[in-house]
PDB file of C-alpha atoms in Angstrom:
ATOM      1  CA  MET Q  10      -0.154   0.152   0.058  1.00 45.00           C
ATOM      2  CA  SER Q  11       1.496   3.957  -1.266  1.00 49.00           C
ATOM      3  CA  ARG Q  12       1.921   6.207   1.463  1.00 50.00           C
ATOM      4  CA  ASP Q  13      -0.963   8.383  -0.490  1.00 50.00           C
ATOM      5  CA  ALA Q  14      -3.403   5.330  -0.090  1.00 52.00           C
ATOM      6  CA  LEU Q  15      -5.072   6.842   2.993  1.00 49.00           C
ATOM      7  CA  PRO Q  16      -5.506  10.715   3.491  1.00 54.00           C
ATOM      8  CA  PRO Q  17      -2.931  12.130   6.245  1.00 56.00           C
ATOM      9  CA  ALA Q  18      -5.239  12.581   8.747  1.00 53.00           C
ATOM     10  CA  SER Q  19      -6.168   8.716   8.404  1.00 59.00           C
ATOM     11  CA  ARG Q  20      -2.530   7.402   8.651  1.00 61.00           C
ATOM     12  CA  THR Q  21      -2.118   9.603  11.885  1.00 65.00           C
ATOM     13  CA  SER Q  22      -5.322   8.350  13.748  1.00 83.00           C
ATOM     14  CA  PHE Q  23      -4.360   5.066  12.622  1.00 83.00           C
ATOM     15  CA  ARG Q  24      -0.874   5.279  14.054  1.00 77.00           C
ATOM     16  CA  ARG Q  25      -2.624   6.689  16.717  1.00 81.00           C
ATOM     17  CA  ARG Q  26      -5.079   3.919  17.749  1.00 87.00           C
ATOM     18  CA  LEU Q  27      -2.046   1.701  17.226  1.00 86.00           C
ATOM     19  CA  ASP Q  28       0.206   3.269  19.523  1.00 85.00           C
ATOM     20  CA  GLN Q  29      -3.558   3.354  22.662  1.00 87.00           C
ATOM     21  CA  ILE Q  30      -3.481  -0.223  21.691  1.00 85.00           C
ATOM     22  CA  GLY Q  31       0.647  -0.343  22.640  1.00 84.00           C
ATOM     23  CA  ILE Q  32      -0.793   1.005  25.936  1.00 85.00           C
ATOM     24  CA  GLY Q  33      -3.632  -1.358  26.304  1.00 84.00           C
ATOM     25  CA  LEU Q  34      -1.051  -4.734  24.909  1.00 83.00           C
ATOM     26  CA  ALA Q  35       1.348  -3.231  28.112  1.00 82.00           C
ATOM     27  CA  GLY Q  36      -1.585  -3.170  30.846  1.00 80.00           C
ATOM     28  CA  LEU Q  37      -2.405  -6.718  30.098  1.00 80.00           C
ATOM     29  CA  CYS Q  38       1.005  -7.402  30.384  1.00 76.00           C
ATOM     30  CA  ALA Q  39       1.222  -5.635  33.895  1.00 76.00           C
ATOM     31  CA  VAL Q  40      -2.291  -7.285  35.329  1.00 77.00           C
ATOM     32  CA  HIS Q  41      -0.983 -10.683  34.003  1.00 73.00           C
ATOM     33  CA  CYS Q  42       1.815 -10.182  36.085  1.00 70.00           C
ATOM     34  CA  LEU Q  43       0.656  -9.277  38.618  1.00 70.00           C
ATOM     35  CA  LEU Q  44      -2.270 -11.772  38.988  1.00 70.00           C
ATOM     36  CA  THR Q  45      -0.514 -14.554  38.126  1.00 66.00           C
ATOM     37  CA  ILE Q  46       1.672 -13.837  41.734  1.00 63.00           C
ATOM     38  CA  VAL Q  47      -1.091 -12.845  43.858  1.00 67.00           C
ATOM     39  CA  ILE Q  48      -2.905 -16.367  41.939  1.00 64.00           C
ATOM     40  CA  VAL Q  49      -0.252 -18.516  42.100  1.00 61.00           C
ATOM     41  CA  SER Q  50       1.439 -17.913  45.574  1.00 59.00           C
ATOM     42  CA  ALA Q  51      -2.149 -17.691  47.336  1.00 60.00           C
ATOM     43  CA  MET Q  52      -4.086 -20.152  45.810  1.00 62.00           C
ATOM     44  CA  GLY Q  53      -1.613 -22.628  44.267  1.00 59.00           C
ATOM     45  CA  LEU Q  54      -3.805 -23.208  41.248  1.00 56.00           C
ATOM     46  CA  GLY Q  55      -3.815 -21.686  37.391  1.00 55.00           C
ATOM     47  CA  GLY Q  56       0.577 -21.767  37.972  1.00 55.00           C
ATOM     48  CA  HIS Q  57       0.510 -23.865  34.506  1.00 57.00           C
ATOM     49  CA  PHE Q  58      -1.888 -22.055  32.423  1.00 60.00           C
ATOM     50  CA  LEU Q  59      -0.092 -18.609  33.918  1.00 57.00           C
ATOM     51  CA  LEU Q  60       3.078 -19.551  33.580  1.00 60.00           C
ATOM     52  CA  GLU Q  61       2.774 -21.072  29.877  1.00 68.00           C
ATOM     53  CA  GLU Q  62       6.050 -19.568  28.050  1.00 71.00           C
ATOM     54  CA  ASN Q  63       3.838 -19.421  25.024  1.00 78.00           C
ATOM     55  CA  ILE Q  64       1.571 -16.630  26.727  1.00 76.00           C
ATOM     56  CA  HIS Q  65       5.105 -14.379  27.430  1.00 75.00           C
ATOM     57  CA  ARG Q  66       6.228 -15.151  23.516  1.00 80.00           C
ATOM     58  CA  ILE Q  67       2.840 -13.916  22.018  1.00 83.00           C
ATOM     59  CA  GLY Q  68       3.037 -10.879  24.288  1.00 80.00           C
ATOM     60  CA  LEU Q  69       6.634  -9.819  23.081  1.00 81.00           C
ATOM     61  CA  LEU Q  70       5.270 -10.905  19.672  1.00 85.00           C
ATOM     62  CA  LEU Q  71       2.436  -8.717  19.554  1.00 86.00           C
ATOM     63  CA  ALA Q  72       4.546  -5.549  21.515  1.00 85.00           C
ATOM     64  CA  LEU Q  73       7.164  -5.725  19.179  1.00 85.00           C
ATOM     65  CA  LEU Q  74       4.477  -5.555  16.452  1.00 87.00           C
ATOM     66  CA  VAL Q  75       2.929  -2.631  17.538  1.00 87.00           C
ATOM     67  CA  ALA Q  76       5.760  -1.112  18.552  1.00 86.00           C
ATOM     68  CA  ALA Q  77       7.248  -1.262  15.382  1.00 85.00           C
ATOM     69  CA  VAL Q  78       4.297  -0.215  13.711  1.00 86.00           C
ATOM     70  CA  ALA Q  79       3.558   2.690  15.759  1.00 87.00           C
ATOM     71  CA  ILE Q  80       6.276   3.834  17.111  1.00 88.00           C
ATOM     72  CA  GLY Q  81       8.710   3.437  13.976  1.00 88.00           C
ATOM     73  CA  TRP Q  82       6.225   4.882  12.200  1.00 87.00           C
ATOM     74  CA  GLY Q  83       6.114   7.957  14.862  1.00 87.00           C
ATOM     75  CA  LEU Q  84       9.961   8.213  14.168  1.00 90.00           C
ATOM     76  CA  LEU Q  85       9.731   8.850  10.783  1.00 88.00           C
ATOM     77  CA  ARG Q  86       7.046  10.722  10.822  1.00 87.00           C
ATOM     78  CA  HIS Q  87       8.090  13.495  13.712  1.00 89.00           C
ATOM     79  CA  GLY Q  88      11.444  12.854  13.626  1.00 91.00           C
ATOM     80  CA  ARG Q  89      12.006  12.127  17.469  1.00 92.00           C
ATOM     81  CA  VAL Q  90      14.795   9.457  18.552  1.00 94.00           C
ATOM     82  CA  LEU Q  91      13.455   9.645  22.665  1.00 95.00           C
ATOM     83  CA  PRO Q  92      10.039   7.243  22.410  1.00 93.00           C
ATOM     84  CA  PHE Q  93      11.754   5.318  19.932  1.00 92.00           C
ATOM     85  CA  ALA Q  94      14.304   4.400  22.517  1.00 95.00           C
ATOM     86  CA  ILE Q  95      12.764   4.393  25.965  1.00 94.00           C
ATOM     87  CA  ALA Q  96      10.172   1.731  24.007  1.00 92.00           C
ATOM     88  CA  ALA Q  97      13.072  -0.187  22.506  1.00 93.00           C
ATOM     89  CA  GLY Q  98      14.639  -0.768  25.621  1.00 95.00           C
ATOM     90  CA  GLY Q  99      11.678  -1.412  27.176  1.00 92.00           C
ATOM     91  CA  LEU Q 100      11.109  -4.136  24.663  1.00 90.00           C
ATOM     92  CA  ALA Q 101      14.629  -5.305  25.687  1.00 93.00           C
ATOM     93  CA  LEU Q 102      13.988  -5.733  28.640  1.00 93.00           C
ATOM     94  CA  MET Q 103      10.911  -7.519  27.739  1.00 88.00           C
ATOM     95  CA  ALA Q 104      12.931 -10.024  26.181  1.00 89.00           C
ATOM     96  CA  ALA Q 105      15.809 -10.224  29.064  1.00 92.00           C
ATOM     97  CA  ALA Q 106      12.501 -11.478  30.633  1.00 88.00           C
ATOM     98  CA  LEU Q 107      12.289 -14.271  28.687  1.00 85.00           C
ATOM     99  CA  VAL Q 108      15.360 -16.410  28.914  1.00 90.00           C
ATOM    100  CA  VAL Q 109      16.090 -16.176  32.900  1.00 90.00           C
ATOM    101  CA  PRO Q 110      14.122 -18.681  35.292  1.00 85.00           C
ATOM    102  CA  HIS Q 111      10.171 -17.959  36.507  1.00 76.00           C
ATOM    103  CA  GLY Q 112      10.719 -15.692  39.368  1.00 77.00           C
ATOM    104  CA  THR Q 113      11.533 -12.017  41.171  1.00 84.00           C
ATOM    105  CA  ASN Q 114      14.112 -11.105  38.457  1.00 89.00           C
ATOM    106  CA  GLU Q 115      11.914 -12.429  35.182  1.00 84.00           C
ATOM    107  CA  PHE Q 116       8.783 -10.171  36.943  1.00 82.00           C
ATOM    108  CA  ALA Q 117      11.216  -7.075  37.489  1.00 89.00           C
ATOM    109  CA  LEU Q 118      12.172  -7.340  33.644  1.00 90.00           C
ATOM    110  CA  THR Q 119       9.094  -7.812  32.416  1.00 86.00           C
ATOM    111  CA  LEU Q 120       6.966  -5.189  34.753  1.00 86.00           C
ATOM    112  CA  ILE Q 121      10.134  -2.380  33.775  1.00 91.00           C
ATOM    113  CA  GLY Q 122      10.014  -3.445  30.490  1.00 90.00           C
ATOM    114  CA  VAL Q 123       6.130  -2.965  30.250  1.00 87.00           C
ATOM    115  CA  VAL Q 124       6.403   0.388  31.332  1.00 89.00           C
ATOM    116  CA  LEU Q 125       8.646   1.666  29.422  1.00 92.00           C
ATOM    117  CA  VAL Q 126       7.244   0.685  25.905  1.00 90.00           C
ATOM    118  CA  SER Q 127       4.213   2.205  27.810  1.00 89.00           C
ATOM    119  CA  ILE Q 128       6.410   5.216  27.988  1.00 91.00           C
ATOM    120  CA  GLY Q 129       7.040   5.007  24.443  1.00 91.00           C
ATOM    121  CA  HIS Q 130       3.855   4.720  23.517  1.00 90.00           C
ATOM    122  CA  TRP Q 131       2.633   7.889  24.869  1.00 90.00           C
ATOM    123  CA  LEU Q 132       5.926  10.194  24.035  1.00 92.00           C
ATOM    124  CA  ASN Q 133       4.962   9.022  20.313  1.00 90.00           C
ATOM    125  CA  LEU Q 134       1.784   9.880  20.945  1.00 87.00           C
ATOM    126  CA  ARG Q 135       2.837  13.587  22.421  1.00 89.00           C
ATOM    127  CA  ALA Q 136       5.625  13.932  19.742  1.00 87.00           C
ATOM    128  CA  ALA Q 137       1.918  13.488  16.829  1.00 76.00           C
ATOM    129  CA  HIS Q 138       0.687  16.850  18.390  1.00 73.00           C
TER     130      HIS Q 138
END
């Protein structure tokens, strides 16, 4: 699809929507992390499903795709590197969380990564205005 296939307002609103989706995905990831700790430690239930490795891989893949399109597109449009750099750092921490054992380190890496990705999307939204 060529760049001129959509009017500028539609391209902007689509990118804006992707940033909002990215923030929402980050929030879902944070809720998942917190619920996993609460449910598994308080009740001992749900450990197999909530700690499933594929949930983390799929979440990271979704975060990468949404951030690549939304924040990459924003970088090309407004030229500000800060949203891209912060989101990239967050995605790197989320990826690092995949290679450490389940536990405090994984939780901390994921949560800090999610917060940084959200900040990157938020900065990208602000830079577009």
